[in-house]
């Protein structure tokens, strides 16, 4: 079954986005003109993940955003950080991060709802997030004027390294500060 490993490896390597199991199965079934059982694909993916865990590789095969993708191992973080510093135009501004977090937690949400929470106009931030494909238009609201509804895209999950929106920190994960104004210590 080594040939299957190599074909999966090639597909994942060539894909710019995380490649889902269904898409892998569809491509290989078309290529071999035969149905490839999901169990065989899962076994091959597991074997590839184990193979790339060794120290002989600078990257590993990871399941992320509902698919599989090759990612650089943490030991090479410094090298990658230098490269990313040179590509800093892809960074998000504070306003974009605030806008994106509101969209992630409140989706689907209209621009006016985002502006109400942030207290400032967010046209530019939403436009930049759309350009970076971190946000997508999810439809139109039933409200007056039928404004656009915004939500996160699969690229958002890839960018932040999560598989599902439930992986986002939940408010219960945040601890209130001790000794807030008005609170009394017991």
Tab-separated table of C-alpha atoms in Angstrom:
chain	number	residue	atom	x	y	z
A	1	UNK	CA	0.000	0.000	0.000
A	2	UNK	CA	3.109	2.250	-0.254
A	3	UNK	CA	1.873	3.739	-3.511
A	4	UNK	CA	-1.204	5.096	-1.704
A	5	UNK	CA	1.009	6.855	0.870
A	6	UNK	CA	3.009	8.549	-1.877
A	7	UNK	CA	-0.092	9.721	-3.744
A	8	UNK	CA	-1.645	11.139	-0.562
A	9	UNK	CA	1.653	12.807	0.301
A	10	UNK	CA	1.779	14.428	-3.153
A	11	UNK	CA	-1.816	15.660	-2.929
A	12	UNK	CA	-1.367	17.192	0.525
A	13	UNK	CA	1.967	18.738	-0.463
A	14	UNK	CA	0.516	20.407	-3.582
A	15	UNK	CA	-2.581	21.761	-1.872
A	16	UNK	CA	-2.286	25.303	-0.549
A	17	UNK	CA	-5.176	24.667	1.872
A	18	UNK	CA	-5.796	21.800	4.296
A	19	UNK	CA	-6.968	18.836	2.215
A	20	UNK	CA	-9.993	16.950	3.542
A	21	UNK	CA	-10.362	13.178	3.580
A	22	UNK	CA	-13.302	13.328	1.156
A	23	UNK	CA	-11.316	15.365	-1.353
A	24	UNK	CA	-8.360	12.978	-1.122
A	25	UNK	CA	-10.697	10.029	-1.652
A	26	UNK	CA	-12.379	11.718	-4.622
A	27	UNK	CA	-9.040	12.486	-6.338
A	28	UNK	CA	-7.587	9.019	-5.800
A	29	UNK	CA	-10.793	7.222	-6.780
A	30	UNK	CA	-10.847	9.169	-10.040
A	31	UNK	CA	-7.180	8.495	-10.683
A	32	UNK	CA	-7.336	4.752	-10.005
A	33	UNK	CA	-10.851	4.444	-11.486
A	34	UNK	CA	-11.856	2.509	-8.387
A	35	UNK	CA	-13.348	3.312	-4.999
A	36	UNK	CA	-10.694	3.700	-2.328
A	37	UNK	CA	-12.038	2.701	1.114
A	38	UNK	CA	-11.885	5.492	3.704
A	39	UNK	CA	-10.261	3.046	6.132
A	40	UNK	CA	-7.282	2.616	3.783
A	41	UNK	CA	-6.906	6.390	3.484
A	42	UNK	CA	-7.075	6.851	7.258
A	43	UNK	CA	-4.438	4.127	7.758
A	44	UNK	CA	-2.172	5.729	5.165
A	45	UNK	CA	-2.621	9.190	6.697
A	46	UNK	CA	-1.862	7.811	10.160
A	47	UNK	CA	1.291	6.127	8.843
A	48	UNK	CA	2.376	9.373	7.158
A	49	UNK	CA	1.764	11.336	10.360
A	50	UNK	CA	3.930	8.864	12.294
A	51	UNK	CA	6.630	8.981	9.608
A	52	UNK	CA	6.878	12.773	9.746
A	53	UNK	CA	7.050	12.859	13.560
A	54	UNK	CA	10.690	11.727	13.401
A	55	UNK	CA	13.486	14.259	13.877
A	56	UNK	CA	14.692	13.741	10.309
A	57	UNK	CA	11.945	16.060	9.017
A	58	UNK	CA	11.526	19.787	9.653
A	59	UNK	CA	7.788	19.505	9.113
A	60	UNK	CA	4.939	17.201	10.087
A	61	UNK	CA	1.584	16.169	8.658
A	62	UNK	CA	-1.133	17.696	10.827
A	63	UNK	CA	-4.910	17.592	10.854
A	64	UNK	CA	-6.086	21.179	10.835
A	65	UNK	CA	-9.270	23.012	9.776
A	66	UNK	CA	-10.945	19.712	8.899
A	67	UNK	CA	-8.171	18.553	6.568
A	68	UNK	CA	-4.513	17.591	6.387
A	69	UNK	CA	-1.579	19.908	5.782
A	70	UNK	CA	2.179	19.874	6.124
A	71	UNK	CA	3.311	22.286	8.859
A	72	UNK	CA	6.755	23.264	10.100
A	73	UNK	CA	7.698	21.828	13.491
A	74	UNK	CA	7.980	24.195	16.498
A	75	UNK	CA	11.759	23.670	16.700
A	76	UNK	CA	12.111	25.775	13.546
A	77	UNK	CA	9.965	28.613	14.851
A	78	UNK	CA	12.845	31.112	14.929
A	79	UNK	CA	13.707	30.578	11.270
A	80	UNK	CA	10.078	30.897	10.284
A	81	UNK	CA	9.642	34.016	12.446
A	82	UNK	CA	12.423	35.743	10.514
A	83	UNK	CA	10.757	34.848	7.220
A	84	UNK	CA	7.393	36.048	8.482
A	85	UNK	CA	8.929	39.299	9.679
A	86	UNK	CA	9.934	39.912	6.093
A	87	UNK	CA	6.405	39.141	4.988
A	88	UNK	CA	4.774	41.345	7.626
A	89	UNK	CA	2.287	42.854	5.192
A	90	UNK	CA	0.148	39.831	5.990
A	91	UNK	CA	-0.127	40.783	9.680
A	92	UNK	CA	-3.412	41.928	11.115
A	93	UNK	CA	-3.752	45.325	12.741
A	94	UNK	CA	-5.298	45.714	16.182
A	95	UNK	CA	-8.509	47.028	14.596
A	96	UNK	CA	-8.633	44.040	12.238
A	97	UNK	CA	-8.055	41.601	15.130
A	98	UNK	CA	-10.827	43.230	17.163
A	99	UNK	CA	-13.206	43.128	14.208
A	100	UNK	CA	-12.274	39.524	13.419
A	101	UNK	CA	-12.821	38.405	17.014
A	102	UNK	CA	-16.285	39.991	17.068
A	103	UNK	CA	-17.158	38.235	13.810
A	104	UNK	CA	-15.784	34.906	15.089
A	105	UNK	CA	-17.777	34.966	18.320
A	106	UNK	CA	-21.003	36.626	17.093
A	107	UNK	CA	-21.325	35.207	13.570
A	108	UNK	CA	-23.335	35.672	11.494
A	109	UNK	CA	-23.127	39.383	12.241
A	110	UNK	CA	-23.808	42.616	10.317
A	111	UNK	CA	-21.344	45.460	9.973
A	112	UNK	CA	-23.570	47.743	12.062
A	113	UNK	CA	-23.577	45.180	14.897
A	114	UNK	CA	-19.765	45.054	14.749
A	115	UNK	CA	-19.607	48.859	14.811
A	116	UNK	CA	-22.002	48.981	17.758
A	117	UNK	CA	-19.728	46.650	19.763
A	118	UNK	CA	-16.465	48.352	18.747
A	119	UNK	CA	-17.847	51.871	18.895
A	120	UNK	CA	-16.125	52.934	15.664
A	121	UNK	CA	-16.550	52.531	11.921
A	122	UNK	CA	-15.217	49.178	10.719
A	123	UNK	CA	-15.557	49.457	6.915
A	124	UNK	CA	-11.794	49.356	6.317
A	125	UNK	CA	-11.174	46.440	8.704
A	126	UNK	CA	-13.984	44.334	7.216
A	127	UNK	CA	-12.745	45.091	3.687
A	128	UNK	CA	-9.178	44.016	4.574
A	129	UNK	CA	-10.426	40.841	6.292
A	130	UNK	CA	-12.453	40.008	3.171
A	131	UNK	CA	-9.368	40.616	0.983
A	132	UNK	CA	-7.313	38.284	3.196
A	133	UNK	CA	-10.129	35.680	2.962
A	134	UNK	CA	-10.376	35.424	6.755
A	135	UNK	CA	-14.002	36.559	6.625
A	136	UNK	CA	-16.723	35.611	4.163
A	137	UNK	CA	-20.162	36.972	3.362
A	138	UNK	CA	-22.627	34.434	4.757
A	139	UNK	CA	-25.831	35.943	3.344
A	140	UNK	CA	-28.152	38.838	3.998
A	141	UNK	CA	-29.991	39.779	7.159
A	142	UNK	CA	-33.772	39.965	7.233
A	143	UNK	CA	-33.467	43.391	8.905
A	144	UNK	CA	-34.126	46.793	7.365
A	145	UNK	CA	-32.030	47.295	4.243
A	146	UNK	CA	-31.027	43.600	4.259
A	147	UNK	CA	-27.392	44.206	5.306
A	148	UNK	CA	-24.710	41.617	4.610
A	149	UNK	CA	-23.985	38.962	7.240
A	150	UNK	CA	-20.330	38.181	7.905
A	151	UNK	CA	-18.757	35.035	9.298
A	152	UNK	CA	-15.365	33.381	9.419
A	153	UNK	CA	-13.967	31.360	6.518
A	154	UNK	CA	-11.978	28.102	6.434
A	155	UNK	CA	-8.883	30.301	5.906
A	156	UNK	CA	-9.604	31.803	9.365
A	157	UNK	CA	-9.289	28.366	10.958
A	158	UNK	CA	-6.109	27.672	9.025
A	159	UNK	CA	-4.636	31.077	9.986
A	160	UNK	CA	-5.241	30.463	13.698
A	161	UNK	CA	-4.494	26.727	13.617
A	162	UNK	CA	-7.854	25.456	14.807
A	163	UNK	CA	-10.105	22.661	13.531
A	164	UNK	CA	-13.458	24.039	14.614
A	165	UNK	CA	-14.931	27.243	16.034
A	166	UNK	CA	-15.480	25.378	19.296
A	167	UNK	CA	-11.656	25.420	19.655
A	168	UNK	CA	-11.793	29.187	20.237
A	169	UNK	CA	-11.313	30.230	23.864
A	170	UNK	CA	-14.694	30.491	25.572
A	171	UNK	CA	-15.549	33.249	28.043
A	172	UNK	CA	-15.370	30.666	30.860
A	173	UNK	CA	-11.694	30.237	29.891
A	174	UNK	CA	-10.999	33.828	30.917
A	175	UNK	CA	-10.540	34.429	34.619
A	176	UNK	CA	-11.761	37.728	36.074
A	177	UNK	CA	-9.079	39.855	37.617
A	178	UNK	CA	-8.755	39.583	41.346
A	179	UNK	CA	-9.547	42.767	43.326
A	180	UNK	CA	-11.709	44.490	40.739
A	181	UNK	CA	-12.943	47.936	41.723
A	182	UNK	CA	-16.029	47.612	43.902
A	183	UNK	CA	-15.280	44.051	44.958
A	184	UNK	CA	-14.424	43.386	48.545
A	185	UNK	CA	-11.980	40.735	49.650
A	186	UNK	CA	-13.398	38.281	52.127
